[in-house]
CSV table of N, CA and C in Angstrom, one decimal:
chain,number,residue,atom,x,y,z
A,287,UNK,N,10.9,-46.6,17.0
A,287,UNK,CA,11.8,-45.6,17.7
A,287,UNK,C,11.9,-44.3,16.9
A,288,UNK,N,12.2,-44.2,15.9
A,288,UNK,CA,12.4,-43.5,15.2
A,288,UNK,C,11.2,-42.4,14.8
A,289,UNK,N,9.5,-43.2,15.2
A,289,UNK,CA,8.5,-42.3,15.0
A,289,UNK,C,8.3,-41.2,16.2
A,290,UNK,N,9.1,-42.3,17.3
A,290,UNK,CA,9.0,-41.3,18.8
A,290,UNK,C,9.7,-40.3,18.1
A,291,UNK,N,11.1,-40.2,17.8
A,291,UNK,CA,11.7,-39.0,17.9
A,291,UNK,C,11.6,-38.0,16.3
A,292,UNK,N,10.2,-38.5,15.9
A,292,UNK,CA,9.9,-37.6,14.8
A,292,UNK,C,8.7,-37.2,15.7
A,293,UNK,N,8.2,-37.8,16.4
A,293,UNK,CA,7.0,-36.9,17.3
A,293,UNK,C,7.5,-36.0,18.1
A,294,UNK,N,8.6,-36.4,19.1
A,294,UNK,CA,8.8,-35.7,20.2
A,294,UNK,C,9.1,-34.5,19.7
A,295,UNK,N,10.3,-34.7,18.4
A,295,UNK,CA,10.7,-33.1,17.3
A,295,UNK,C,9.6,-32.4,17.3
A,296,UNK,N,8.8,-32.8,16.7
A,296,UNK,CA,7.1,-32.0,16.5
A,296,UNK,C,6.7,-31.3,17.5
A,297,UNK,N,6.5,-32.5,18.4
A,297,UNK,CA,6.0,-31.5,19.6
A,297,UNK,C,6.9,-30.4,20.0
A,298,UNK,N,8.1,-30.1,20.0
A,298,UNK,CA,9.0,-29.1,20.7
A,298,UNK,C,8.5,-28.2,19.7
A,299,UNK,N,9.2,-28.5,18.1
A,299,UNK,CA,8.8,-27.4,17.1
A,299,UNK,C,7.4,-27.0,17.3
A,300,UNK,N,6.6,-27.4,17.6
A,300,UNK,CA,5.0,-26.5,18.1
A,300,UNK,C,4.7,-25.8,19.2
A,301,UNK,N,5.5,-26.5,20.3
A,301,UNK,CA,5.7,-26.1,21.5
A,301,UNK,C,5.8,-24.4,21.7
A,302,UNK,N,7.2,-24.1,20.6
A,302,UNK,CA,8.5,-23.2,20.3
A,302,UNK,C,7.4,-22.3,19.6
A,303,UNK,N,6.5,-22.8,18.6
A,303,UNK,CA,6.0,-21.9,17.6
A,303,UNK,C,4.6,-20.8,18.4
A,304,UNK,N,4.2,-22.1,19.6
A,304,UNK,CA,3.0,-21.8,19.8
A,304,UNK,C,3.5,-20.4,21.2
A,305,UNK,N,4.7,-20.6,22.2
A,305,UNK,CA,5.2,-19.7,22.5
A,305,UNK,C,5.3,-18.5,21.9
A,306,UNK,N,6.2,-18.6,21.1
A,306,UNK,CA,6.6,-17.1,20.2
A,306,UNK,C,5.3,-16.5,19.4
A,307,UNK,N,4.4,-17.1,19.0
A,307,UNK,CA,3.1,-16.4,18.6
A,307,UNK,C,2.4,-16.1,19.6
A,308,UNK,N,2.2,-16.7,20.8
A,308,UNK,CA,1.4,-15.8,22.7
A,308,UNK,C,2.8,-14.5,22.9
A,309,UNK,N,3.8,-14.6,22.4
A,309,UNK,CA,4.4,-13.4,22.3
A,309,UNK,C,4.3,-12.2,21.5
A,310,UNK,N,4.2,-12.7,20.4
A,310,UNK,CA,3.7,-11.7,19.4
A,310,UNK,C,2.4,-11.1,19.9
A,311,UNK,N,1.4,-12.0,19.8
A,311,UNK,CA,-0.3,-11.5,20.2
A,311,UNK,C,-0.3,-10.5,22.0
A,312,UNK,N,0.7,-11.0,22.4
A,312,UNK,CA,0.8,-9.8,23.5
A,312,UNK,C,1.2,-8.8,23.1
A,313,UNK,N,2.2,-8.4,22.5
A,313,UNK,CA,2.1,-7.2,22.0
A,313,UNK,C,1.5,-7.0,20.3
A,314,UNK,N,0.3,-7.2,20.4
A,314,UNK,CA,-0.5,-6.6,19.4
A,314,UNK,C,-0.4,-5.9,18.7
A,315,UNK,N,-0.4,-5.8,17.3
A,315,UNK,CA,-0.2,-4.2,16.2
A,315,UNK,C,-0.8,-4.7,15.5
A,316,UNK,N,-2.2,-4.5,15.2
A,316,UNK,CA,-3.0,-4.7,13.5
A,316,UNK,C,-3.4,-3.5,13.0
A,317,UNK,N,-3.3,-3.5,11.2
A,317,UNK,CA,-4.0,-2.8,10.6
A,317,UNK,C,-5.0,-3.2,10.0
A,318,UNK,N,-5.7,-2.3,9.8
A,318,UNK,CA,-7.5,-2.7,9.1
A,318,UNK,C,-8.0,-1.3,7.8
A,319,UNK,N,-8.2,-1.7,7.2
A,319,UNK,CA,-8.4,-3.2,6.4
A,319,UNK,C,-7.0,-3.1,5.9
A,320,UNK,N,-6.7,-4.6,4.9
A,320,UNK,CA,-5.8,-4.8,4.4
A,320,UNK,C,-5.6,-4.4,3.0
A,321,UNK,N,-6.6,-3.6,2.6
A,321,UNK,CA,-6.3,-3.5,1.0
A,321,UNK,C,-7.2,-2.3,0.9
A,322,UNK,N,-6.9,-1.0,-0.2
A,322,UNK,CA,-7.5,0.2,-0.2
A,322,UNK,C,-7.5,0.4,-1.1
A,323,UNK,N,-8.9,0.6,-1.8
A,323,UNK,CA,-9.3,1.4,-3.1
A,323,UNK,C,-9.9,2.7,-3.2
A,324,UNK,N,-9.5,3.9,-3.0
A,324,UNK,CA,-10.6,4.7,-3.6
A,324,UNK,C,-11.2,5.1,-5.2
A,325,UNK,N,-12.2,5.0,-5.5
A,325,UNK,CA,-12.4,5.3,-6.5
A,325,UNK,C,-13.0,6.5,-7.4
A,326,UNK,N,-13.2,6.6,-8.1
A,326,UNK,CA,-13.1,7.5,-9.5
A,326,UNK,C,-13.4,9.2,-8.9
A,327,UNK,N,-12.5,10.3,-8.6
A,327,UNK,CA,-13.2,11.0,-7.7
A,327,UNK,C,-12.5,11.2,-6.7
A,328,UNK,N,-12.3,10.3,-5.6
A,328,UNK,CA,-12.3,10.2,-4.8
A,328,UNK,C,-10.5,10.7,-4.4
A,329,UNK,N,-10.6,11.4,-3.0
A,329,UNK,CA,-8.9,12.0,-2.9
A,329,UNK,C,-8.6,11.2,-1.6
A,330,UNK,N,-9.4,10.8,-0.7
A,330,UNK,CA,-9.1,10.5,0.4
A,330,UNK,C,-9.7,9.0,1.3
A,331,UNK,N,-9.3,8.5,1.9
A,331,UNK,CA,-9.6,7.1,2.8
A,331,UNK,C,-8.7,7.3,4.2
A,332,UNK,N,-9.4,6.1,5.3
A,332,UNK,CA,-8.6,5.9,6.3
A,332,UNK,C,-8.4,4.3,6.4
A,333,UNK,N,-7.5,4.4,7.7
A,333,UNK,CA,-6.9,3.4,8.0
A,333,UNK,C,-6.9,2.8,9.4
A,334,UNK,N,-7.4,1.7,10.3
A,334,UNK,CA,-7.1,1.5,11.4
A,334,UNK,C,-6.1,0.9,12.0
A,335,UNK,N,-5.1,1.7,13.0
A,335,UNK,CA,-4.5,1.2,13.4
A,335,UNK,C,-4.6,1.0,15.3
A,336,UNK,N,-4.8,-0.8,15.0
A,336,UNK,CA,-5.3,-1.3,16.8
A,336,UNK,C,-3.7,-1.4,17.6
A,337,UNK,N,-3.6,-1.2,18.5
A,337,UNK,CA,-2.9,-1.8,19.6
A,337,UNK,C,-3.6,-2.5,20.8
A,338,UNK,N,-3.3,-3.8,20.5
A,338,UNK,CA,-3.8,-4.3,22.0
A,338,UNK,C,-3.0,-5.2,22.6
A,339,UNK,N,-1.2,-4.4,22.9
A,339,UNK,CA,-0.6,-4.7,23.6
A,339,UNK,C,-1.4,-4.3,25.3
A,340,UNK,N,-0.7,-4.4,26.3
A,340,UNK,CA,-0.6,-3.5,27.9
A,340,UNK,C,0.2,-2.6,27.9
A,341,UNK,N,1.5,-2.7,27.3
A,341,UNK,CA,2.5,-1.5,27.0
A,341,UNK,C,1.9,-0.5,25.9
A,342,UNK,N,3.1,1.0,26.2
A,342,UNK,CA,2.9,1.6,25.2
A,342,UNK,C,3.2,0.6,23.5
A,343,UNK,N,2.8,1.3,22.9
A,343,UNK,CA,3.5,1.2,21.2
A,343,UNK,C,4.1,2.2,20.4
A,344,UNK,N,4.8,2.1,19.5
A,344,UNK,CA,4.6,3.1,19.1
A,344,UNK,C,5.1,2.5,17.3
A,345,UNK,N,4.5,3.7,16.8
A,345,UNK,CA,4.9,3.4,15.4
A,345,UNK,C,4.6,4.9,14.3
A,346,UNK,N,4.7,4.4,13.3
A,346,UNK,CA,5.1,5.5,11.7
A,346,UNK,C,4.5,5.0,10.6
A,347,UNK,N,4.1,5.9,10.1
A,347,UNK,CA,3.6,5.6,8.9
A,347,UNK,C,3.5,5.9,7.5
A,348,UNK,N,4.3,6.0,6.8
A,348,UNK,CA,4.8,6.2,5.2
A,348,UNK,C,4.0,5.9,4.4
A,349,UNK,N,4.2,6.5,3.1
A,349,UNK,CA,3.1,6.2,2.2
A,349,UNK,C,4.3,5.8,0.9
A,350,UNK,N,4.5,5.0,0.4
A,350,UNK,CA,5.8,4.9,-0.8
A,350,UNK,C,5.1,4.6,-2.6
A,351,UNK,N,4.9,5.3,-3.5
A,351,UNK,CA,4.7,5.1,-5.2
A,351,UNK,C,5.1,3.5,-5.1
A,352,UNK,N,3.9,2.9,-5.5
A,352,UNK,CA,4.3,1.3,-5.8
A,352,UNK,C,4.4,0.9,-7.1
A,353,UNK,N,5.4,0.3,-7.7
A,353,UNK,CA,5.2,0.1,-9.5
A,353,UNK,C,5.9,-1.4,-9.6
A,354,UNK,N,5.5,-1.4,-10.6
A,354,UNK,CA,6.2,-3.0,-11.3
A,354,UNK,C,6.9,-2.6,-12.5
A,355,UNK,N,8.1,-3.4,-12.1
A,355,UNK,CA,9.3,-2.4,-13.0
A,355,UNK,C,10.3,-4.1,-13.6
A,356,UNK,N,9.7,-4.9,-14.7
A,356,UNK,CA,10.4,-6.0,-15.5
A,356,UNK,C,9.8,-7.4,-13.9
A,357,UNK,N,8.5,-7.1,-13.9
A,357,UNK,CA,8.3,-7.8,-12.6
A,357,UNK,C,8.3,-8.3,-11.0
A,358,UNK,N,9.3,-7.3,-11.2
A,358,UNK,CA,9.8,-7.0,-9.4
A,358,UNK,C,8.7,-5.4,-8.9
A,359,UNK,N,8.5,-5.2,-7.7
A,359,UNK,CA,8.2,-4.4,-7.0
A,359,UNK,C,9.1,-3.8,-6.7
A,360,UNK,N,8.4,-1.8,-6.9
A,360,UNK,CA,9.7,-0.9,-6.8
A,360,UNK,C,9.0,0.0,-5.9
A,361,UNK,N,9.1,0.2,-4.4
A,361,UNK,CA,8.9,1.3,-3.7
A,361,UNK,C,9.8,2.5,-4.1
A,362,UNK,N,8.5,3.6,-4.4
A,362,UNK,CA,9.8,4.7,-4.5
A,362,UNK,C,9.1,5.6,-3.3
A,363,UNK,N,10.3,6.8,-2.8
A,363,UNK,CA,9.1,8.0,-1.9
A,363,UNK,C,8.5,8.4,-2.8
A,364,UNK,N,7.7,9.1,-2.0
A,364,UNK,CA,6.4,10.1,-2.5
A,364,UNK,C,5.9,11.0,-1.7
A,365,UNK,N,5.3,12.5,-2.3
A,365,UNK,CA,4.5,13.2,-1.5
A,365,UNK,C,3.1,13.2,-2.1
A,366,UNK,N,2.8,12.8,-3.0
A,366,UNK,CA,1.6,12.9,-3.6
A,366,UNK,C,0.1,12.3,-2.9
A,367,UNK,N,0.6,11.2,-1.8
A,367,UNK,CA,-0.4,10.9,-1.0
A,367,UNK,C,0.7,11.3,0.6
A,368,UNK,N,-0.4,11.5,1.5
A,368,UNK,CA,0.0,12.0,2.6
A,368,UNK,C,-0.5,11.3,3.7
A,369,UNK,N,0.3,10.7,4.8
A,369,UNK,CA,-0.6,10.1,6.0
A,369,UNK,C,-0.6,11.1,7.2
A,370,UNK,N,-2.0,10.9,8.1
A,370,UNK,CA,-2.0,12.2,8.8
A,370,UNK,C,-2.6,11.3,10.2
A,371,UNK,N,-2.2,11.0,11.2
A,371,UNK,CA,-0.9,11.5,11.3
A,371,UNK,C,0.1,10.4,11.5
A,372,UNK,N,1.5,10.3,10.9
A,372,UNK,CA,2.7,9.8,10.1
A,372,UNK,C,3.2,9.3,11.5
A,373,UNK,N,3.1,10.2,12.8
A,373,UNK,CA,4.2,9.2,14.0
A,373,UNK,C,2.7,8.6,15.0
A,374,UNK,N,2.9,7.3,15.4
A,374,UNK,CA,1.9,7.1,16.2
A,374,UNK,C,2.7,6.7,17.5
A,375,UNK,N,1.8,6.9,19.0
A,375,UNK,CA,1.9,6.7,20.3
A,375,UNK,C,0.8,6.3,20.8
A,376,UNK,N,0.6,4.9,21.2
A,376,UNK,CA,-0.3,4.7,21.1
A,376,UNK,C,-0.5,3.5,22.6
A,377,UNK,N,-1.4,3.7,23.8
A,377,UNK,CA,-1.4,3.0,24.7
A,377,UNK,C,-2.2,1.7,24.3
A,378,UNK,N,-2.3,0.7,25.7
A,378,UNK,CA,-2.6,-0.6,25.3
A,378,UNK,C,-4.4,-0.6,25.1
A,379,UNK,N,-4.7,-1.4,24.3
A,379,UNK,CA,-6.2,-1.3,23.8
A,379,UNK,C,-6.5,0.3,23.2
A,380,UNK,N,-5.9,0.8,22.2
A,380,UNK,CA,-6.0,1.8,21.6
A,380,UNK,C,-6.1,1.7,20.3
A,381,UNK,N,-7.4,2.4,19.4
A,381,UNK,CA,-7.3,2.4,17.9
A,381,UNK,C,-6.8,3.9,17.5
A,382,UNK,N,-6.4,4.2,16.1
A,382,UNK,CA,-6.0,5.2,16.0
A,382,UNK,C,-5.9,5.1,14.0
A,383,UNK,N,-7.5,6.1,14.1
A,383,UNK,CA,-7.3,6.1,12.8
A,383,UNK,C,-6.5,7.2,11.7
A,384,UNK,N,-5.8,6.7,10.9
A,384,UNK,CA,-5.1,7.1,10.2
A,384,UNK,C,-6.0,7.7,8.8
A,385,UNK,N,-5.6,8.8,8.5
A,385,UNK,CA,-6.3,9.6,7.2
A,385,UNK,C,-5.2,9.5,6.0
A,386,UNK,N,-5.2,8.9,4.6
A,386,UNK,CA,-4.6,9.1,3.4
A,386,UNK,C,-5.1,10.3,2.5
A,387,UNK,N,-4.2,10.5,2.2
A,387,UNK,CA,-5.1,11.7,1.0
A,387,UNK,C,-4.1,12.2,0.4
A,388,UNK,N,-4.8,12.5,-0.9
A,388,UNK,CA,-4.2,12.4,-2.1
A,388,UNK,C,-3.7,14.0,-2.3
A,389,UNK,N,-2.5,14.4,-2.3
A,389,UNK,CA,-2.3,15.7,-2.3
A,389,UNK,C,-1.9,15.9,-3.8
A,390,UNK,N,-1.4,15.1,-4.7
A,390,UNK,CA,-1.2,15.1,-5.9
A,390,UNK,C,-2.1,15.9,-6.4
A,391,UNK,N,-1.6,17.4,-7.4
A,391,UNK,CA,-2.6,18.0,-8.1
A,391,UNK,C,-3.2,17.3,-9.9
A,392,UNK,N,-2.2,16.6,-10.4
A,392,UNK,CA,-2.5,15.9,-11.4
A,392,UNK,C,-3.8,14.9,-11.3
A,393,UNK,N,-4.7,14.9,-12.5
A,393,UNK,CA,-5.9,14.1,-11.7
A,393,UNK,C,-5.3,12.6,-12.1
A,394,UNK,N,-5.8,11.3,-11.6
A,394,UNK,CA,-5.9,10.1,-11.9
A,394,UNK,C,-5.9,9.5,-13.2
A,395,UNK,N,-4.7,9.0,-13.9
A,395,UNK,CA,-5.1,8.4,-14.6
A,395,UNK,C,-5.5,7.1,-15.2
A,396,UNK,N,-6.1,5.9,-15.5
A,396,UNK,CA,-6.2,4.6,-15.1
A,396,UNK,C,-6.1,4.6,-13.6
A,397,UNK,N,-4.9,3.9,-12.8
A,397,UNK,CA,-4.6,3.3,-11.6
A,397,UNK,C,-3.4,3.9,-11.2
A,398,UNK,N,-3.4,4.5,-9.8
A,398,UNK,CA,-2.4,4.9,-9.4
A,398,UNK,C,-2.0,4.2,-8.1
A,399,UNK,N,-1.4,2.9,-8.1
A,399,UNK,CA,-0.9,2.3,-6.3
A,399,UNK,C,0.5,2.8,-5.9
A,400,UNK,N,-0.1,2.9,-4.4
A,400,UNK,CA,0.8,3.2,-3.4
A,400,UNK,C,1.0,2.2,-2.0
A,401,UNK,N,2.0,1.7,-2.1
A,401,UNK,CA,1.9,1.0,-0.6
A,401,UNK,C,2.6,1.9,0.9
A,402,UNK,N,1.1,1.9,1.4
A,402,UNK,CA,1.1,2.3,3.1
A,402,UNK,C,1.5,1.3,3.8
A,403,UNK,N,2.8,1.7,4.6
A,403,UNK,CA,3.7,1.0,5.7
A,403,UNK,C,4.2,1.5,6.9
A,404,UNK,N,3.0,1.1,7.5
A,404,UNK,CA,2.8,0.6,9.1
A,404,UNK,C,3.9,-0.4,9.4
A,405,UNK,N,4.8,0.9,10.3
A,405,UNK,CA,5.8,0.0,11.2
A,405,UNK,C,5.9,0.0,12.5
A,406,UNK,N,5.8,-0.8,13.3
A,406,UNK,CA,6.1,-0.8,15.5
A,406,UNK,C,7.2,-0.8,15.3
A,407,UNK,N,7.7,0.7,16.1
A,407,UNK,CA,9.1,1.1,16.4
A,407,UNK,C,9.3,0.3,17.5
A,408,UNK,N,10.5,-0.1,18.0
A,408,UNK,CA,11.4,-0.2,19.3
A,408,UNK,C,10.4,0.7,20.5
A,409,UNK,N,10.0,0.5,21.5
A,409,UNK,CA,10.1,1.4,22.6
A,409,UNK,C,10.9,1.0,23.7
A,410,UNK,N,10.2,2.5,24.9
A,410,UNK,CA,11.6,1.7,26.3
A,410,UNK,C,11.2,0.6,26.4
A,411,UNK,N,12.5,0.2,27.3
A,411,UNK,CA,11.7,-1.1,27.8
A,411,UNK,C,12.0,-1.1,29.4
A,412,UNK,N,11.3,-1.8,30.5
A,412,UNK,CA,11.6,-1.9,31.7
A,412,UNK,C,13.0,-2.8,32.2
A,413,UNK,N,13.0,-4.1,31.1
A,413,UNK,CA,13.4,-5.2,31.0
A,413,UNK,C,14.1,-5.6,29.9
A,414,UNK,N,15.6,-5.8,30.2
A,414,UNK,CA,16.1,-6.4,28.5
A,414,UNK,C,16.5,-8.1,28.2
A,415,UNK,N,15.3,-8.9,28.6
A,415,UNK,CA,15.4,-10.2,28.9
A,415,UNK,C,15.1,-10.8,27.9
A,416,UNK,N,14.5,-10.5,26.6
A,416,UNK,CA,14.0,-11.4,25.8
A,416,UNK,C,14.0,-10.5,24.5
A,417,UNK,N,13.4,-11.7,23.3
A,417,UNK,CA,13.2,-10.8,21.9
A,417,UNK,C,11.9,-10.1,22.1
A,418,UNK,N,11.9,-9.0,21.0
A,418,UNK,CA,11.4,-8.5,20.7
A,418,UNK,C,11.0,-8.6,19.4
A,419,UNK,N,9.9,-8.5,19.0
A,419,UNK,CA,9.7,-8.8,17.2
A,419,UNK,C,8.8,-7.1,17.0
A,420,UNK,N,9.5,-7.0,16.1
A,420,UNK,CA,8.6,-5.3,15.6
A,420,UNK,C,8.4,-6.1,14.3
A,421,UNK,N,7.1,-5.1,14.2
A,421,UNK,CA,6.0,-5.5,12.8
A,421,UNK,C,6.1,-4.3,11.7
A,422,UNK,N,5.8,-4.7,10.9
A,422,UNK,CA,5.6,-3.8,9.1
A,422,UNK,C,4.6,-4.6,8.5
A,423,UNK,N,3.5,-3.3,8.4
A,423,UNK,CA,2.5,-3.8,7.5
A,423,UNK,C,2.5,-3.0,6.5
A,424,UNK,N,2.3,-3.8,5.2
A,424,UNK,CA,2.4,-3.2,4.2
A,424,UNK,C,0.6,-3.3,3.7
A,425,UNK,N,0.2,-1.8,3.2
A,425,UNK,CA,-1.1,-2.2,2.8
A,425,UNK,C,-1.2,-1.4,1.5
A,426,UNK,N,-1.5,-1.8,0.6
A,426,UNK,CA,-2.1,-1.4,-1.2
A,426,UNK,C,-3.4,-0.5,-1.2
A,427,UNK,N,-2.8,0.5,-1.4
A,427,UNK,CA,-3.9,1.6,-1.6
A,427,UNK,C,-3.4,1.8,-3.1
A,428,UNK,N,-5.1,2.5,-3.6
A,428,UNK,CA,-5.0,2.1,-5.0
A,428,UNK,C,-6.1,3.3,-5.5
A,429,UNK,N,-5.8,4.3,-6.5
A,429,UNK,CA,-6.4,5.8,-6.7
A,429,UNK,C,-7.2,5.4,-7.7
A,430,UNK,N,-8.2,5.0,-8.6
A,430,UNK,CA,-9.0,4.6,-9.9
A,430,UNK,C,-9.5,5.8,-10.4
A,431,UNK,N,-9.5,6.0,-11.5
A,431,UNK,CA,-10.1,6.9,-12.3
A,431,UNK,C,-11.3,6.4,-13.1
């Protein structure tokens, strides 16, 4: 008895999970790639950002000084790297590449990381019947000398 109602649990809990992820993947937000190095030289990279929701999307994009400060992670702002362009609107099945670049005049020294974050704002909606999950991608871009 007791195995039934550790299965039947299971199955709901997967049931539940496999739902809310056909939710998520309908409205679609990926970035590409997930990790960014330019090296020795180098001022500038891009970024892809897919939508393959059917609705609009929309989203922003920041660039924040990444450091390790007694082992924790410390976003600070920054203008030294720049994303171009910073607000996105973006329809369904749409890529939209993103330009970084390094506007800092000081050159590189060792390693300089920054984490780029890609967020899906709120948009309208037709319907206010259900959740909504908005996404933040955080991606490690990283300047080498």
């Amino acid at each position: 008895m007791l195995k039934l109602v550790r299965t039947t649990i299971a199955a709901a809990i997967l049931g539940t999970a496999i739902a809310i992820a056909g939710a998520v993947v309908a409205e679609g937000f990926s970035v590409s790639p997930t990790s960014l190095t330019v090296p020795t030289g180098g001022q500038q990279t891009t970024l892809t950002v897919e939508s393959s929701g059917a609705g609009e999307t929309l989203g922003q994009v920041r660039v924040m000084r990444w450091l390790r400060d007694g082992g924790q992670n410390k976003l600070i702002p920054t203008r030294d790297v720049v994303a171009s362009p910073p607000a996105l609107r973006m329809r369904g099945n749409q890529e939209i590449t993103i330009r970084l670049i390094r506007t800092a005049k000081t050159p590189v020294t060792g390693q300089e990381c920054y984490r780029v974050l890609v967020d899906q704002l709120p948009g309208p909606r037709e319907r206010d019947d259900g959740v909504r999950f908005m996404l933040r991608h955080s991606v490690p871009l990283c300047f080498r000398s």
